Amino acid sequence: TSKDEFSASLRDNLIAMQQVRAEYVEISMTDTDGIVVVGTNTGRQGKSALSADAKSRVVLSDGVSSFDIFLHPESRRPVMVFGHVMRTPGEGVGQEAGKIIGEVITVVDLENTIYRFLGPISELGETAEALLVRIDEENILFLSQLLFQENAPLQLTVGANSAIADVARGAEMGTT
């Protein structure tokens, strides 16, 4: 049918985009419930694009893109998940787009992208590094690799009152 042909063509285009950008782990187009309609991972079609943990933080929002960092469920590697809202076309030229119909979810491997820029920063000395952290009221979760702590991304958590907490808070605010 024409719907199946269109889906196959769309999947081929998404796969071609993924092949050009090796850091793209997965690209999916979902409905408003986050269920994959078409994507590069055919095993996810008809299923949720994100784990329950990821889904709670990367949600459809009214016209706003969203993102967060997670451990990929299969590879256990740190990834950044981007969500971009899809809308129906506006009624006329220059008019605002219509209702939300779904989302494009892009999963990007951090080890092949952002982590390359975080450290070490040789211009600032042997131990200089940039930090990505997620802070809540009780804990600080390290999102990035650390020079002197293996397996830190998304696994190393410290208490909000620990000695490193001030450095992590500074990293979150961009002051360290």
Tab-separated table of C-alpha atoms in Angstrom:
chain	number	residue	atom	x	y	z
A	1	THR	CA	0.000	0.000	0.000
A	2	SER	CA	1.034	3.619	-0.350
A	3	LYS	CA	1.293	4.006	3.460
A	4	ASP	CA	3.721	1.064	3.662
A	5	GLU	CA	5.724	2.436	0.725
A	6	PHE	CA	5.901	5.868	2.369
A	7	SER	CA	7.034	4.307	5.679
A	8	ALA	CA	9.720	2.286	3.887
A	9	SER	CA	10.927	5.396	2.041
A	10	LEU	CA	11.000	7.407	5.267
A	11	ARG	CA	12.923	4.619	7.060
A	12	ASP	CA	15.427	4.515	4.161
A	13	ASN	CA	15.959	8.287	4.528
A	14	LEU	CA	16.475	7.985	8.288
A	15	ILE	CA	18.970	5.137	7.794
A	16	ALA	CA	20.832	7.206	5.170
A	17	MET	CA	21.040	10.105	7.641
A	18	GLN	CA	22.313	7.742	10.329
A	19	GLN	CA	24.982	6.346	7.996
A	20	VAL	CA	26.278	9.846	7.232
A	21	ARG	CA	26.421	10.719	10.937
A	22	ALA	CA	28.121	7.770	12.622
A	23	GLU	CA	27.467	9.260	16.083
A	24	TYR	CA	23.684	8.822	15.583
A	25	VAL	CA	22.818	5.594	17.383
A	26	GLU	CA	19.143	5.673	16.475
A	27	ILE	CA	16.510	7.946	14.913
A	28	SER	CA	12.781	7.383	15.470
A	29	MET	CA	9.552	9.147	14.618
A	30	THR	CA	6.901	8.594	17.272
A	31	ASP	CA	3.243	9.325	17.811
A	32	THR	CA	2.103	11.532	20.705
A	33	ASP	CA	2.315	8.564	23.098
A	34	GLY	CA	6.011	8.033	22.291
A	35	ILE	CA	5.377	4.851	20.299
A	36	VAL	CA	7.722	4.407	17.325
A	37	VAL	CA	5.905	4.698	14.003
A	38	VAL	CA	9.058	4.469	11.879
A	39	GLY	CA	12.751	4.459	12.722
A	40	THR	CA	16.204	3.109	12.097
A	41	ASN	CA	15.729	0.310	14.647
A	42	THR	CA	12.884	-1.766	13.234
A	43	GLY	CA	12.750	-3.754	16.483
A	44	ARG	CA	11.316	-0.680	18.242
A	45	GLN	CA	8.471	-0.128	15.766
A	46	GLY	CA	5.192	-0.277	17.673
A	47	LYS	CA	7.050	0.048	20.992
A	48	SER	CA	8.121	2.942	23.179
A	49	ALA	CA	11.063	4.905	21.770
A	50	LEU	CA	12.506	5.494	25.239
A	51	SER	CA	12.944	3.616	28.479
A	52	ALA	CA	10.614	4.592	31.306
A	53	ASP	CA	13.403	6.614	32.938
A	54	ALA	CA	14.200	8.499	29.737
A	55	LYS	CA	10.533	9.011	28.915
A	56	SER	CA	9.945	10.749	32.246
A	57	ARG	CA	12.518	13.431	31.350
A	58	VAL	CA	12.298	13.689	27.536
A	59	VAL	CA	8.652	14.540	27.031
A	60	LEU	CA	6.615	16.219	24.360
A	61	SER	CA	6.391	19.880	25.162
A	62	ASP	CA	4.456	22.548	23.355
A	63	GLY	CA	6.882	23.467	20.593
A	64	VAL	CA	10.039	23.052	22.634
A	65	SER	CA	12.814	20.600	21.858
A	66	SER	CA	14.006	18.527	24.759
A	67	PHE	CA	17.095	16.488	25.580
A	68	ASP	CA	18.750	14.509	28.330
A	69	ILE	CA	21.629	12.081	28.905
A	70	PHE	CA	21.126	8.375	29.661
A	71	LEU	CA	22.862	5.013	29.505
A	72	HIS	CA	21.708	3.325	26.307
A	73	PRO	CA	19.645	0.275	27.339
A	74	GLU	CA	21.467	-2.150	25.021
A	75	SER	CA	25.041	-0.832	24.766
A	76	ARG	CA	25.177	0.697	28.289
A	77	ARG	CA	27.109	3.605	26.744
A	78	PRO	CA	26.237	7.223	27.572
A	79	VAL	CA	23.947	8.787	24.975
A	80	MET	CA	22.151	12.081	24.599
A	81	VAL	CA	18.525	11.817	23.547
A	82	PHE	CA	17.007	14.735	21.639
A	83	GLY	CA	13.279	15.132	21.095
A	84	HIS	CA	11.877	17.483	18.460
A	85	VAL	CA	8.130	18.055	18.250
A	86	MET	CA	6.333	17.369	14.951
A	87	ARG	CA	3.186	19.373	14.153
A	88	THR	CA	0.543	19.442	11.484
A	89	PRO	CA	1.081	22.205	8.909
A	90	GLY	CA	-0.433	25.642	9.577
A	91	GLU	CA	-3.581	26.601	7.705
A	92	GLY	CA	-1.991	29.362	5.666
A	93	VAL	CA	1.322	30.888	4.710
A	94	GLY	CA	3.028	32.441	7.726
A	95	GLN	CA	0.534	30.985	10.176
A	96	GLU	CA	1.600	29.039	13.219
A	97	ALA	CA	1.826	25.277	12.841
A	98	GLY	CA	-1.040	23.146	14.086
A	99	LYS	CA	-1.376	20.490	16.736
A	100	ILE	CA	1.392	18.212	17.936
A	101	ILE	CA	1.317	14.870	16.123
A	102	GLY	CA	4.486	13.256	17.413
A	103	GLU	CA	8.176	13.654	17.948
A	104	VAL	CA	11.471	12.893	16.248
A	105	ILE	CA	13.766	11.172	18.748
A	106	THR	CA	17.490	11.181	17.963
A	107	VAL	CA	19.913	9.182	20.107
A	108	VAL	CA	23.539	10.387	19.896
A	109	ASP	CA	26.624	8.556	21.231
A	110	LEU	CA	28.418	10.903	23.648
A	111	GLU	CA	31.779	9.154	23.456
A	112	ASN	CA	31.979	10.078	19.769
A	113	THR	CA	30.747	13.655	20.215
A	114	ILE	CA	30.645	15.805	23.351
A	115	TYR	CA	33.065	13.780	25.488
A	116	ARG	CA	35.862	14.501	23.008
A	117	PHE	CA	35.688	18.195	23.974
A	118	LEU	CA	35.451	17.846	27.757
A	119	GLY	CA	38.950	16.845	28.686
A	120	PRO	CA	41.667	16.648	29.344
A	121	ILE	CA	42.148	20.320	28.553
A	122	SER	CA	45.900	20.504	28.026
A	123	GLU	CA	45.960	24.319	27.810
A	124	LEU	CA	44.837	24.465	31.458
A	125	GLY	CA	47.105	21.723	32.847
A	126	GLU	CA	47.200	17.964	33.157
A	127	THR	CA	44.195	17.684	35.455
A	128	ALA	CA	41.834	20.222	33.861
A	129	GLU	CA	38.542	18.804	32.659
A	130	ALA	CA	35.007	19.970	32.016
A	131	LEU	CA	32.137	18.379	33.920
A	132	LEU	CA	28.567	17.608	32.987
A	133	VAL	CA	26.420	16.950	36.063
A	134	ARG	CA	22.775	16.541	37.036
A	135	ILE	CA	21.993	17.924	40.472
A	136	ASP	CA	18.910	17.207	42.524
A	137	GLU	CA	18.238	18.089	46.153
A	138	GLU	CA	20.131	15.106	47.582
A	139	ASN	CA	22.668	13.946	44.985
A	140	ILE	CA	24.938	14.923	42.161
A	141	LEU	CA	25.111	12.530	39.223
A	142	PHE	CA	28.124	12.812	36.922
A	143	LEU	CA	27.071	12.718	33.275
A	144	SER	CA	30.529	13.021	31.767
A	145	GLN	CA	33.718	11.016	31.938
A	146	LEU	CA	36.205	11.916	34.650
A	147	LEU	CA	39.970	11.773	34.183
A	148	PHE	CA	40.628	9.862	37.384
A	149	GLN	CA	37.439	7.826	37.878
A	150	GLU	CA	36.534	5.051	35.449
A	151	ASN	CA	32.903	4.401	34.536
A	152	ALA	CA	31.744	7.699	36.024
A	153	PRO	CA	29.139	8.735	33.421
A	154	LEU	CA	25.658	8.110	34.793
A	155	GLN	CA	27.021	5.782	37.459
A	156	LEU	CA	28.963	7.986	39.885
A	157	THR	CA	26.749	9.773	42.374
A	158	VAL	CA	27.906	11.858	45.327
A	159	GLY	CA	25.927	13.413	48.131
A	160	ALA	CA	24.942	17.065	47.825
A	161	ASN	CA	27.041	17.860	50.896
A	162	SER	CA	30.221	16.055	49.786
A	163	ALA	CA	33.531	17.833	49.168
A	164	ILE	CA	33.106	17.665	45.400
A	165	ALA	CA	29.556	19.066	45.547
A	166	ASP	CA	30.665	22.708	45.327
A	167	VAL	CA	32.724	21.941	42.198
A	168	ALA	CA	29.794	20.069	40.647
A	169	ARG	CA	27.373	22.906	41.450
A	170	GLY	CA	29.839	25.315	39.874
A	171	ALA	CA	29.938	23.099	36.782
A	172	GLU	CA	26.157	23.123	36.556
A	173	MET	CA	26.088	26.924	36.788
A	174	GLY	CA	29.050	27.333	34.438
A	175	THR	CA	31.264	28.994	37.052
A	176	THR	CA	33.975	26.340	37.421
